[in-house]
CSV table of C-alpha atoms in Angstrom, one decimal:
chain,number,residue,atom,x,y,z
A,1,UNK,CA,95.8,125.9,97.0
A,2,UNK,CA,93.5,123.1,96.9
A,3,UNK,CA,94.0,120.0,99.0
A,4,UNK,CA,95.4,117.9,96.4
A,5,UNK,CA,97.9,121.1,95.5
A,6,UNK,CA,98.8,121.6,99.1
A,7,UNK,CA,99.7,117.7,99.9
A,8,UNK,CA,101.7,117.6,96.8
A,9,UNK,CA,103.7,120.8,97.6
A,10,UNK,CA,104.6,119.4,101.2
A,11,UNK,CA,105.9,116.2,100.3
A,12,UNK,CA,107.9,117.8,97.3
A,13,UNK,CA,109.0,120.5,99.9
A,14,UNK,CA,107.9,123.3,98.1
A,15,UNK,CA,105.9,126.2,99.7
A,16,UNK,CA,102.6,125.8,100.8
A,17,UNK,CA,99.3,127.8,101.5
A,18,UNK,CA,99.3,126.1,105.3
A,19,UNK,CA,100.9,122.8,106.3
A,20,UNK,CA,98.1,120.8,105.3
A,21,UNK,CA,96.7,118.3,108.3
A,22,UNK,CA,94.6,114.9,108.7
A,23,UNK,CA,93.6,112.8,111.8
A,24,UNK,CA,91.8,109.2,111.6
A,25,UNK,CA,90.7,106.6,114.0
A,26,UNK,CA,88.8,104.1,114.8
A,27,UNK,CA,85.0,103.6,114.9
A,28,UNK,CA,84.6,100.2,116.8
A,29,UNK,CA,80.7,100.3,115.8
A,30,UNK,CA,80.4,101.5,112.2
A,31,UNK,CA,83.3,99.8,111.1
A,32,UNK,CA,81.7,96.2,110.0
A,33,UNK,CA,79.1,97.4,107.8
A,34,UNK,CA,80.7,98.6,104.4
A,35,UNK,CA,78.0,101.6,104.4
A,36,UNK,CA,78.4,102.5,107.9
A,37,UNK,CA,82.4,102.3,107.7
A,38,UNK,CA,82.5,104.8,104.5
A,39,UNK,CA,79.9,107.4,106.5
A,40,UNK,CA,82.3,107.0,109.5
A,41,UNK,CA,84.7,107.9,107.4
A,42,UNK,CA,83.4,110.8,105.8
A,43,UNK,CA,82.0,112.4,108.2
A,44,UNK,CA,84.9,112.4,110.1
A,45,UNK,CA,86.9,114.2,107.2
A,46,UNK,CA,84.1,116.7,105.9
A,47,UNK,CA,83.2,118.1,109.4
A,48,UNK,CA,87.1,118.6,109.9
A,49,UNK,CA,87.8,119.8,106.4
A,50,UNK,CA,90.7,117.5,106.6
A,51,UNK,CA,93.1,117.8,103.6
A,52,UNK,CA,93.2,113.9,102.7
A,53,UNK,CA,91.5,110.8,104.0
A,54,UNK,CA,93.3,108.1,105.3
A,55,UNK,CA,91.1,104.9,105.5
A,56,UNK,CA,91.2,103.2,108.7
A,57,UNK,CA,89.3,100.1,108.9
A,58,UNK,CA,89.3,97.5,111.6
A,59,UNK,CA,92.5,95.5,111.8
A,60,UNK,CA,90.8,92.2,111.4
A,61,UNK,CA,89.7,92.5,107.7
A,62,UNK,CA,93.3,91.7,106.9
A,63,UNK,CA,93.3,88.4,108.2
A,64,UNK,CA,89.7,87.5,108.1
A,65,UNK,CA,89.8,85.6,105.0
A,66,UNK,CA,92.2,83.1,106.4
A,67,UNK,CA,89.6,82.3,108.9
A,68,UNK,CA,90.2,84.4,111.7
A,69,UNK,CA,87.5,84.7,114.3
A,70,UNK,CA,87.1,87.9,115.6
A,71,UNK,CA,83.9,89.4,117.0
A,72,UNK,CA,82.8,93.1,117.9
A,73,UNK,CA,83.9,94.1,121.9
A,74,UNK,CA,80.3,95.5,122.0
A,75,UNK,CA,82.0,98.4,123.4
A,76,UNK,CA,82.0,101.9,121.2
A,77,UNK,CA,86.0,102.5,123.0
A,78,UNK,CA,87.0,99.0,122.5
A,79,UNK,CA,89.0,96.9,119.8
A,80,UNK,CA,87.0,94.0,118.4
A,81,UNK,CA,87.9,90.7,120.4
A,82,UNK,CA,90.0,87.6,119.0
A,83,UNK,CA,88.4,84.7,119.1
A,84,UNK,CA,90.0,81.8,116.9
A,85,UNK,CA,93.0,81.7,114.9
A,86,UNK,CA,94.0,79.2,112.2
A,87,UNK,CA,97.5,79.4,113.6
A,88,UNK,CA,97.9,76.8,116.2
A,89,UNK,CA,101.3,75.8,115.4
A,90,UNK,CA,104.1,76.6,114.0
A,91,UNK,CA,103.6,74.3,110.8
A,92,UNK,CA,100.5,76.0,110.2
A,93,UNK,CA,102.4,79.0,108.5
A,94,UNK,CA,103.1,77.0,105.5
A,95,UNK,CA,99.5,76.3,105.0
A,96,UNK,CA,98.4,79.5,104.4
A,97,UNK,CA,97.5,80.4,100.6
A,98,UNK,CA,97.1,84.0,99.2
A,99,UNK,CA,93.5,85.4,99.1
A,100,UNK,CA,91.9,86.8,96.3
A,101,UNK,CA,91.2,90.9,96.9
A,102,UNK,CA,87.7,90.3,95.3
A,103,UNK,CA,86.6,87.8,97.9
A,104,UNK,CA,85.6,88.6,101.4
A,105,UNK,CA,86.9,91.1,103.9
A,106,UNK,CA,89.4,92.5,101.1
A,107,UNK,CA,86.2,92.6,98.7
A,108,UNK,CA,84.7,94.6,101.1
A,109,UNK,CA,87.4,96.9,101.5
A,110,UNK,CA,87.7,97.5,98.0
A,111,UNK,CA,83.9,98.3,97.9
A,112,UNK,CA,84.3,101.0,100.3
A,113,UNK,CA,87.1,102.3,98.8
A,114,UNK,CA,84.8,103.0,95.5
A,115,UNK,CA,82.0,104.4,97.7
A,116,UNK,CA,84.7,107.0,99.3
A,117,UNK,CA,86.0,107.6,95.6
A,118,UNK,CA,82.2,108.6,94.4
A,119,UNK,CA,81.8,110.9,98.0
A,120,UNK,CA,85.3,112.3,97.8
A,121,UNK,CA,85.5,113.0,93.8
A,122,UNK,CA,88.8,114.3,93.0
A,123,UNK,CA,88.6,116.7,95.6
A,124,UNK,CA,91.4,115.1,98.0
A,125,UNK,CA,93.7,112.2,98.2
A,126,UNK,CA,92.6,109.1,100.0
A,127,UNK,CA,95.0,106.2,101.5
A,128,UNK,CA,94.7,102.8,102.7
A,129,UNK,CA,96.0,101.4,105.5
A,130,UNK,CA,97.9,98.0,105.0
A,131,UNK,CA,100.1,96.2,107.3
A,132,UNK,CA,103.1,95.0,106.9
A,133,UNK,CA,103.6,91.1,106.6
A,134,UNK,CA,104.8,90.9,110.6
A,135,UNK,CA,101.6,93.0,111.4
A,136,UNK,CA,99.2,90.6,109.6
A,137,UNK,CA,100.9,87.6,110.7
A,138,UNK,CA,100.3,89.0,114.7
A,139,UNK,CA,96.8,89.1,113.7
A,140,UNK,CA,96.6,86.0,111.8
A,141,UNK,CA,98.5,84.2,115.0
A,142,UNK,CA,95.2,85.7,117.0
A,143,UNK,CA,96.7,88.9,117.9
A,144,UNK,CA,99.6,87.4,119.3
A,145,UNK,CA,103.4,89.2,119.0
A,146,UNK,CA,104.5,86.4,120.8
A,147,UNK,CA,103.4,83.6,118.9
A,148,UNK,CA,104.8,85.0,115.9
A,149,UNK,CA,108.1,85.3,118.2
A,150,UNK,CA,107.6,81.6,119.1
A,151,UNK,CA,107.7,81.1,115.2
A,152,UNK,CA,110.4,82.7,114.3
A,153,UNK,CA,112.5,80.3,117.4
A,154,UNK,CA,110.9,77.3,116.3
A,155,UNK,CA,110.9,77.3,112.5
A,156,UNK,CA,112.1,80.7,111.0
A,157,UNK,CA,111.3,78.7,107.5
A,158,UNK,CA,108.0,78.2,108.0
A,159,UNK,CA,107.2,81.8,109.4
A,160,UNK,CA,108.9,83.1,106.0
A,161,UNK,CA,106.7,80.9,103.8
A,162,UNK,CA,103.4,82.4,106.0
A,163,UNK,CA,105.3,86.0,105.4
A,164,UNK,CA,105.3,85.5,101.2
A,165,UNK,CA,102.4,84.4,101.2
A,166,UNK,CA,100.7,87.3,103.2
A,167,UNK,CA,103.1,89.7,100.9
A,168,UNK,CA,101.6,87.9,97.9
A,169,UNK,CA,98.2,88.8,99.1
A,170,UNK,CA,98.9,92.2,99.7
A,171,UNK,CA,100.8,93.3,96.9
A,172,UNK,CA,97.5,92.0,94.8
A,173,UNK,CA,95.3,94.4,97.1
A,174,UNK,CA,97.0,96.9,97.2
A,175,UNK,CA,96.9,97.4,93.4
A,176,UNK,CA,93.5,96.5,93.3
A,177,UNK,CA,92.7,99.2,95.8
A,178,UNK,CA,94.5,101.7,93.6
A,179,UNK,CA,92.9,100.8,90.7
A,180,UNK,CA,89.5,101.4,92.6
A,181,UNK,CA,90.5,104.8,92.8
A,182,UNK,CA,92.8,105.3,96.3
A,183,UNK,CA,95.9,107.3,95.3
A,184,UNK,CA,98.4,105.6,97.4
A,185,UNK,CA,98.7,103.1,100.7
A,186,UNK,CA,99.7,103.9,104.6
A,187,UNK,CA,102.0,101.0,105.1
A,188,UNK,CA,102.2,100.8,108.9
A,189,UNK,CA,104.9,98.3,110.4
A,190,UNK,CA,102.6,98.0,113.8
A,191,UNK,CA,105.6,98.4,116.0
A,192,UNK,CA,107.9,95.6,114.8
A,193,UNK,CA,110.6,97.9,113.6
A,194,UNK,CA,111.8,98.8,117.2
A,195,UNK,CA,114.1,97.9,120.4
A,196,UNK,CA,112.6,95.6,122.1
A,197,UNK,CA,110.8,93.2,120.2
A,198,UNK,CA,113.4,92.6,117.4
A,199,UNK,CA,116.9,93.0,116.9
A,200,UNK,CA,117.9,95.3,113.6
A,201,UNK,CA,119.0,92.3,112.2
A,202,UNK,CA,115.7,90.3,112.8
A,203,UNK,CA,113.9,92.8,111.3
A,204,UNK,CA,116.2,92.5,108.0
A,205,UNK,CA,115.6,89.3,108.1
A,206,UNK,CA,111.5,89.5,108.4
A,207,UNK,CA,110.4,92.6,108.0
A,208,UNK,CA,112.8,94.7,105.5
A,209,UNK,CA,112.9,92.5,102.6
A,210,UNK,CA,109.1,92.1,102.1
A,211,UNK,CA,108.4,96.1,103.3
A,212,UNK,CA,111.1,96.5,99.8
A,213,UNK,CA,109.0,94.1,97.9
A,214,UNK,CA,106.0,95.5,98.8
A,215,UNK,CA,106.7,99.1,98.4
A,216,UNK,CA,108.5,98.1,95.0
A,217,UNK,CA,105.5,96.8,93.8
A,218,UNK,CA,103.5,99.5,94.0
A,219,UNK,CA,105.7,102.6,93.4
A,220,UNK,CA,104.6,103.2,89.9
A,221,UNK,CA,101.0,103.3,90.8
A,222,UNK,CA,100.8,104.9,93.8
A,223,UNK,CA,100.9,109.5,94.2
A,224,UNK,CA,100.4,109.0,98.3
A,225,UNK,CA,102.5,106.5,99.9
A,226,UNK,CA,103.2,106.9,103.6
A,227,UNK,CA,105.1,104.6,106.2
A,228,UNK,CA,104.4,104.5,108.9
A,229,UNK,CA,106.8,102.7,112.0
A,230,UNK,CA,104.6,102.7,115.4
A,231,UNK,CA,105.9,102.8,119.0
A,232,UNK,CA,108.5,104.1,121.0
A,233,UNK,CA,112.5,103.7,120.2
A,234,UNK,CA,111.8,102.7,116.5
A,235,UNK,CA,114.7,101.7,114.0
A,236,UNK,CA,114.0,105.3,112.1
A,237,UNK,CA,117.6,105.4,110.0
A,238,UNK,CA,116.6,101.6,109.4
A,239,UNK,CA,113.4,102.4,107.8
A,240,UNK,CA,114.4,106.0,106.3
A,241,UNK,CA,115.7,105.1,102.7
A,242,UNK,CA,112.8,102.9,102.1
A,243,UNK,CA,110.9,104.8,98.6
A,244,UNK,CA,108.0,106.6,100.1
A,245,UNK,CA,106.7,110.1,99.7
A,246,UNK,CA,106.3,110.8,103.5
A,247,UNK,CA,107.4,109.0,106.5
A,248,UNK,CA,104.9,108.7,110.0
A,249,UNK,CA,105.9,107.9,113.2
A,250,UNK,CA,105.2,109.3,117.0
A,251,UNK,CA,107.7,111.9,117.6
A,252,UNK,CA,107.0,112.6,121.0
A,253,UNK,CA,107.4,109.3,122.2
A,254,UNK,CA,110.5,107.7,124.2
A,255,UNK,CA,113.5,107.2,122.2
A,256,UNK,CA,112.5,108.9,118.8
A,257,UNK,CA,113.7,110.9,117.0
A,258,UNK,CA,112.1,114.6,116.7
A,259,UNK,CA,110.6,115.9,113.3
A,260,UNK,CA,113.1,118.1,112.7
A,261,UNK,CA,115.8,115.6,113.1
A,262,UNK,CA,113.5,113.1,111.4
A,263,UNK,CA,113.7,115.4,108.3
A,264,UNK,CA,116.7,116.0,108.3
A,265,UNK,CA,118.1,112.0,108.6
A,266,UNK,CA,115.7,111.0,106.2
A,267,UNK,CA,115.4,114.0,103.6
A,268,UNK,CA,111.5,113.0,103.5
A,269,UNK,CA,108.5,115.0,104.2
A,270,UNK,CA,107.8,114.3,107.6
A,271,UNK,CA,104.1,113.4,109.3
A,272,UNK,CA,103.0,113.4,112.7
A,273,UNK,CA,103.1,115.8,115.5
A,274,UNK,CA,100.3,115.3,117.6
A,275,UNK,CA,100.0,113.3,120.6
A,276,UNK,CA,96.9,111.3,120.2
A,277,UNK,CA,96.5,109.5,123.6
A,278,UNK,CA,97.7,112.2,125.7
A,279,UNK,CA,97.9,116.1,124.9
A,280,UNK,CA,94.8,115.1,122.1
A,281,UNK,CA,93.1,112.8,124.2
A,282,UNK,CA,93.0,114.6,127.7
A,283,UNK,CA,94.9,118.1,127.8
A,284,UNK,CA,92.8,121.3,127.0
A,285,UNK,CA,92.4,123.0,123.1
A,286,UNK,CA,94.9,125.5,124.4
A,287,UNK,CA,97.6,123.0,124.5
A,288,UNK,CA,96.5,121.0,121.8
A,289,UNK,CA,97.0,124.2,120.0
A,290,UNK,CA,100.5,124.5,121.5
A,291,UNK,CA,101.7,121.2,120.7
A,292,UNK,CA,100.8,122.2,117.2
A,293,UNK,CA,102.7,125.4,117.0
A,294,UNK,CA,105.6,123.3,118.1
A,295,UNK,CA,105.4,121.3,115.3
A,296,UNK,CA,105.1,123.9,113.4
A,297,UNK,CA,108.0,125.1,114.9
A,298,UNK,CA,110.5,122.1,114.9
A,299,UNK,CA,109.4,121.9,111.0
A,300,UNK,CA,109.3,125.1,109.6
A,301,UNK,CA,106.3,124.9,108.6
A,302,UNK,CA,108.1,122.8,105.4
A,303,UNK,CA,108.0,119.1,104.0
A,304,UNK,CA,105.5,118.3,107.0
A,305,UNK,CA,102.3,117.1,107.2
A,306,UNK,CA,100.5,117.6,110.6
A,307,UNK,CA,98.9,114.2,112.0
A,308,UNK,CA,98.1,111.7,115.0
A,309,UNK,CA,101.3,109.7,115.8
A,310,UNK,CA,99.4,106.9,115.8
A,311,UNK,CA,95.6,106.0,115.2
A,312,UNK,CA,93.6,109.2,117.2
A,313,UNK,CA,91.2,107.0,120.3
A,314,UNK,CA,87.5,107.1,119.9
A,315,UNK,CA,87.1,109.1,123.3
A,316,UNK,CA,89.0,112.2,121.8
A,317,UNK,CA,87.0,115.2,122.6
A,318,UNK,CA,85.8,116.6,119.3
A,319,UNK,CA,86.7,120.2,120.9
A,320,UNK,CA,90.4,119.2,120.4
A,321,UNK,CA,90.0,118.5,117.3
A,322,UNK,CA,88.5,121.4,115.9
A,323,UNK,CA,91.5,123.2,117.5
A,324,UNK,CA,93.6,121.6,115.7
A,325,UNK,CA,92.1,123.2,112.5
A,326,UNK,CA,91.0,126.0,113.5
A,327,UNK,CA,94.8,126.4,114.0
A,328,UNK,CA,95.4,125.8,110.3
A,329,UNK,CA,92.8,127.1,109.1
């Protein structure tokens, strides 16, 4: 099989060659410079011979275009630094207007997504990430999950008319970004669809009805779309209807539900498996090599995708991660 052959076949659930695998994560230097970003990028998926690419650009270029300050940490293992935020009170939501993808941070995105088309051909699939509304309004509200909290207390109103227009944003990009050639969108809910931090019925209320939107919107354009629901003790059987091809989350983590019973409650291929900031991060090739075989295990080998739980940290020893392919290879 070929990489596009072998994704397709897992998410349909048909047999496949080997499971096929990805891993992606952050490059706190490269990541400002469109040029720089897309080699980051490639490298990172030709020296692995991953099967797809999924684009993972800083966090920031959602939100920079509503004037969000946000400066380089000047550290190669640290997340860019918040500096300014056009959010300084509640009313401020309902200024907010939607952005136009060929403008700015977005424009930028889009330009790198054409210069991974050109590198990648039709070789393999490529996704981009996107945030959810709640995750770009934490951003927008300076990187605050609190703030956007205090919002919804204070003026849930006013937080929904910040949350369309973000989704009216987005909806635009993400089409845009398709029609530059990326063949679907990792939708990540950055950990607000979880005990916690809300209630199920808070997140009905401002997080489910613009995911649905959202995902709506782009179904007929996208061949790749993956959700992805971050943390521990996530609202999986809330999330696991939504109209997806695969569904990402950290199955190791407290409170989650394994892949295998992740498969079978949502009837979706399943992605994940590894644990990025411990077994990948610190343990030895031997057990990264043994947390795959469990995976491989709990799945079957069948509608799975093998991937980080979460974004893979830029201190990962490469060694690991050549033992994770050389264990599909």
């Amino acid at each position: 099989m070929n990489k596009k052959e072998r994704v397709d076949a897992a998410l349909r659930g048909k047999p496949v060659d080997r499971v096929p695998v990805s891993m992606w994560g952050h490059d706190y230097e490269r990541e400002w410079n469109v040029q720089t970003f897309v080699e980051a990028m490639i490298e990172n998926f030709t020296r692995y011979d991953w099967d797809f690419l999924k684009v993972n650009p800083r966090a920031s270029y959602h939100v920079e275009g509503w004037k969000v300050r946000v400066r380089p940490s000047g550290d190669k293992y640290k997340p860019p630094i918040f500096e300014d935020t056009p959010i300084k009170s509640t009313a401020d939501w309902k200024r907010l207007r939607p952005l136009e993808p060929t403008q700015g941070a977005l424009a930028e995105q889009l330009r790198a997504l054409q210069l991974i088309k050109y590198h990648l051909g039709n070789d393999a699939y490529f996704v981009q990430t996107i945030f959810c509304p709640l995750g770009v309004a934490k951003y927008l509200a300076g990187n605050s999950t609190e703030a956007v909290l205090h919002s919804m207390r204070e003026d849930r109103k006013a937080l929904h008319t910040g949350l369309r227009t973000i989704l009216e944003t987005f909806i635009t990009f993400a089409i845009a970004c398709m029609e530059e050639g990326a063949s679907g969108i990792f939708y990540a809910t950055n950990g607000w669809a979880r005990e916690g931090i809300l209630t199920q019925d808070q997140y009905r209320e401002f997080g489910e009805q613009y995911d649905l939107e959202f995902l709506d919107a782009i179904k007929g354009r996208s061949k790749f779309t993956i959700l992805h629901n971050c943390g521990p003790r996530i609202y999986f059987d809330l999330l696991a209807n939504y109209p997806v091809h695969a569904i990402s989350w950290a199955a190791t983590l407290e409170g989650n539900p394994d892949l295998r019973e992740g498969k079978r409650r949502s009837g979706k291929a399943v992605m994940g498996g590894i644990s990025e900031k411990t077994v990948l991060r610190t343990g030895t090739p031997d057990q990264v090599q043994e947390e795959v075989q469990k995976a491989l295990e709990l799945t079957n080998g069948e509608h799975f995708i093998l991937a980080p739980g979460c974004a893979v940290p830029p201190d990962v020893p490469p060694a690991n991660l050549e033992a994770v392919r050389r264990m599909l290879s």
